[in-house]
mmCIF file of C-alpha atoms in Angstrom:
data_model
loop_
_atom_site.group_PDB
_atom_site.id
_atom_site.type_symbol
_atom_site.label_atom_id
_atom_site.label_comp_id
_atom_site.label_asym_id
_atom_site.label_seq_id
_atom_site.Cartn_x
_atom_site.Cartn_y
_atom_site.Cartn_z
ATOM 1 C CA MET A 1 -17.252 -7.332 -25.934
ATOM 2 C CA TRP A 2 -18.311 -3.996 -24.441
ATOM 3 C CA GLU A 3 -20.738 -5.782 -21.450
ATOM 4 C CA GLU A 4 -18.327 -8.350 -20.944
ATOM 5 C CA LYS A 5 -15.988 -5.605 -19.941
ATOM 6 C CA LEU A 6 -18.373 -3.426 -18.552
ATOM 7 C CA LYS A 7 -19.590 -6.029 -15.748
ATOM 8 C CA VAL A 8 -15.286 -6.269 -14.906
ATOM 9 C CA TYR A 9 -15.156 -2.912 -14.466
ATOM 10 C CA ASP A 10 -18.479 -3.693 -12.268
ATOM 11 C CA ALA A 11 -16.101 -5.669 -10.520
ATOM 12 C CA LEU A 12 -13.789 -3.450 -9.690
ATOM 13 C CA VAL A 13 -15.759 -0.795 -8.249
ATOM 14 C CA SER A 14 -17.728 -2.588 -6.550
ATOM 15 C CA LYS A 15 -14.672 -4.439 -4.726
ATOM 16 C CA CYS A 16 -14.570 -0.827 -3.276
ATOM 17 C CA ASN A 17 -16.967 0.403 -0.498
ATOM 18 C CA ARG A 18 -16.885 4.176 -0.473
ATOM 19 C CA PHE A 19 -18.154 4.375 -3.670
ATOM 20 C CA LYS A 20 -20.359 3.495 -6.567
ATOM 21 C CA ARG A 21 -20.622 3.450 -10.139
ATOM 22 C CA LYS A 22 -21.901 6.072 -11.773
ATOM 23 C CA GLY A 23 -23.649 6.734 -15.504
ATOM 24 C CA LYS A 24 -25.842 4.660 -18.109
ATOM 25 C CA THR A 25 -23.954 5.242 -21.408
ATOM 26 C CA MET A 26 -20.787 6.329 -19.920
ATOM 27 C CA PRO A 27 -19.878 4.268 -16.526
ATOM 28 C CA TYR A 28 -17.481 6.386 -14.423
ATOM 29 C CA THR A 29 -17.042 7.017 -10.669
ATOM 30 C CA SER A 30 -16.737 10.414 -8.857
ATOM 31 C CA ALA A 31 -16.017 11.572 -5.040
ATOM 32 C CA ASN A 32 -15.673 15.579 -4.045
ATOM 33 C CA GLY A 33 -16.669 16.608 -7.882
ATOM 34 C CA TYR A 34 -14.435 14.697 -9.912
ATOM 35 C CA MET A 35 -14.346 11.868 -11.988
ATOM 36 C CA PHE A 36 -11.432 9.465 -10.971
ATOM 37 C CA SER A 37 -12.542 6.500 -12.814
ATOM 38 C CA LEU A 38 -13.879 5.468 -16.568
ATOM 39 C CA PHE A 39 -15.110 3.070 -18.666
ATOM 40 C CA ASN A 40 -14.588 4.412 -22.366
ATOM 41 C CA LYS A 41 -16.680 3.545 -26.191
ATOM 42 C CA ASP A 42 -13.592 0.884 -26.654
ATOM 43 C CA CYS A 43 -13.609 -0.836 -23.421
ATOM 44 C CA GLU A 44 -10.947 0.480 -21.537
ATOM 45 C CA ILE A 45 -10.389 1.092 -18.324
ATOM 46 C CA GLY A 46 -8.757 4.758 -17.112
ATOM 47 C CA ILE A 47 -8.290 5.813 -13.301
ATOM 48 C CA ARG A 48 -6.930 9.679 -12.382
ATOM 49 C CA PHE A 49 -3.864 10.225 -10.451
ATOM 50 C CA SER A 50 -1.818 13.315 -9.814
ATOM 51 C CA LYS A 51 0.772 14.418 -12.191
ATOM 52 C CA GLU A 52 3.694 12.462 -11.027
ATOM 53 C CA THR A 53 1.883 9.375 -9.470
ATOM 54 C CA GLN A 54 0.453 9.067 -13.504
ATOM 55 C CA GLU A 55 3.726 9.149 -14.466
ATOM 56 C CA LYS A 56 5.091 6.972 -12.058
ATOM 57 C CA TYR A 57 2.134 4.281 -13.157
ATOM 58 C CA ILE A 58 2.310 4.491 -17.088
ATOM 59 C CA LYS A 59 6.392 3.276 -16.726
ATOM 60 C CA GLU A 60 5.093 0.779 -13.242
ATOM 61 C CA PHE A 61 1.945 -0.748 -15.710
ATOM 62 C CA LYS A 62 3.910 -0.412 -19.230
ATOM 63 C CA SER A 63 0.649 1.505 -20.234
ATOM 64 C CA SER A 64 0.205 5.229 -21.681
ATOM 65 C CA ILE A 65 -2.325 8.109 -20.853
ATOM 66 C CA TYR A 66 -5.895 7.054 -21.252
ATOM 67 C CA LYS A 67 -8.125 8.495 -23.735
ATOM 68 C CA SER A 68 -11.826 8.497 -24.323
ATOM 69 C CA TYR A 69 -13.826 9.729 -26.715
ATOM 70 C CA GLY A 70 -10.373 10.764 -29.024
ATOM 71 C CA ALA A 71 -9.686 13.166 -25.513
ATOM 72 C CA VAL A 72 -6.812 12.924 -23.540
ATOM 73 C CA MET A 73 -7.926 12.429 -20.007
ATOM 74 C CA LYS A 74 -5.735 14.718 -17.536
ATOM 75 C CA GLY A 75 -4.339 12.231 -14.945
ATOM 76 C CA TYR A 76 -5.573 9.243 -16.217
ATOM 77 C CA VAL A 77 -3.706 6.109 -16.650
ATOM 78 C CA LEU A 78 -5.202 2.910 -19.132
ATOM 79 C CA ILE A 79 -5.658 0.370 -16.983
ATOM 80 C CA PRO A 80 -3.752 -3.248 -19.572
ATOM 81 C CA ASP A 81 -6.212 -6.078 -19.851
ATOM 82 C CA PHE A 82 -3.537 -8.333 -18.219
ATOM 83 C CA MET A 83 -3.821 -6.194 -14.726
ATOM 84 C CA LEU A 84 -7.847 -6.758 -14.771
ATOM 85 C CA GLU A 85 -6.456 -10.475 -13.756
ATOM 86 C CA ASN A 86 -6.240 -9.449 -10.374
ATOM 87 C CA LEU A 87 -9.266 -6.752 -9.180
ATOM 88 C CA ASP A 88 -7.820 -6.818 -5.536
ATOM 89 C CA ASN A 89 -5.157 -5.411 -6.788
ATOM 90 C CA VAL A 90 -6.433 -3.060 -9.275
ATOM 91 C CA ALA A 91 -8.969 -2.498 -6.824
ATOM 92 C CA ILE A 92 -5.944 -0.960 -4.621
ATOM 93 C CA TYR A 93 -5.498 1.575 -6.956
ATOM 94 C CA LEU A 94 -8.789 3.016 -7.575
ATOM 95 C CA ASN A 95 -8.970 3.345 -3.808
ATOM 96 C CA GLU A 96 -5.584 5.469 -4.025
ATOM 97 C CA SER A 97 -7.850 7.299 -7.013
ATOM 98 C CA TYR A 98 -10.560 7.957 -4.751
ATOM 99 C CA ASP A 99 -8.456 9.193 -1.570
ATOM 100 C CA TYR A 100 -6.382 11.725 -4.480
ATOM 101 C CA VAL A 101 -10.075 13.132 -5.228
ATOM 102 C CA MET A 102 -11.081 13.698 -2.108
ATOM 103 C CA SER A 103 -7.844 15.341 -1.163
ATOM 104 C CA LEU A 104 -8.505 17.966 -4.126
ATOM 105 C CA GLU A 105 -10.345 21.041 -3.461
ATOM 106 C CA PRO A 106 -13.999 20.535 -2.967
ATOM 107 C CA LYS A 107 -15.802 21.417 -7.225
#
């Protein structure tokens, strides 16, 4: 299951040409000193947004906050499995997340 879902995450990230997937045991994307997507041990994908956007997307996606290793990930939205059937659409959100972290003060 983990390997199959990791392939989905990798396929999603490969649709975005401004950044690459990082991490071996905990796959993620980062830019400007901030992580902005994460694939956790529970085979869940989370994408980071501003607080306002996070609240909007949790409602819109009928989703929830994203947790990794039991910790609530600030600003992250859990991407529901049904959304992964259209990776082109999810890639739009991933690119939006990249733009968001690039707008922050660099770490």
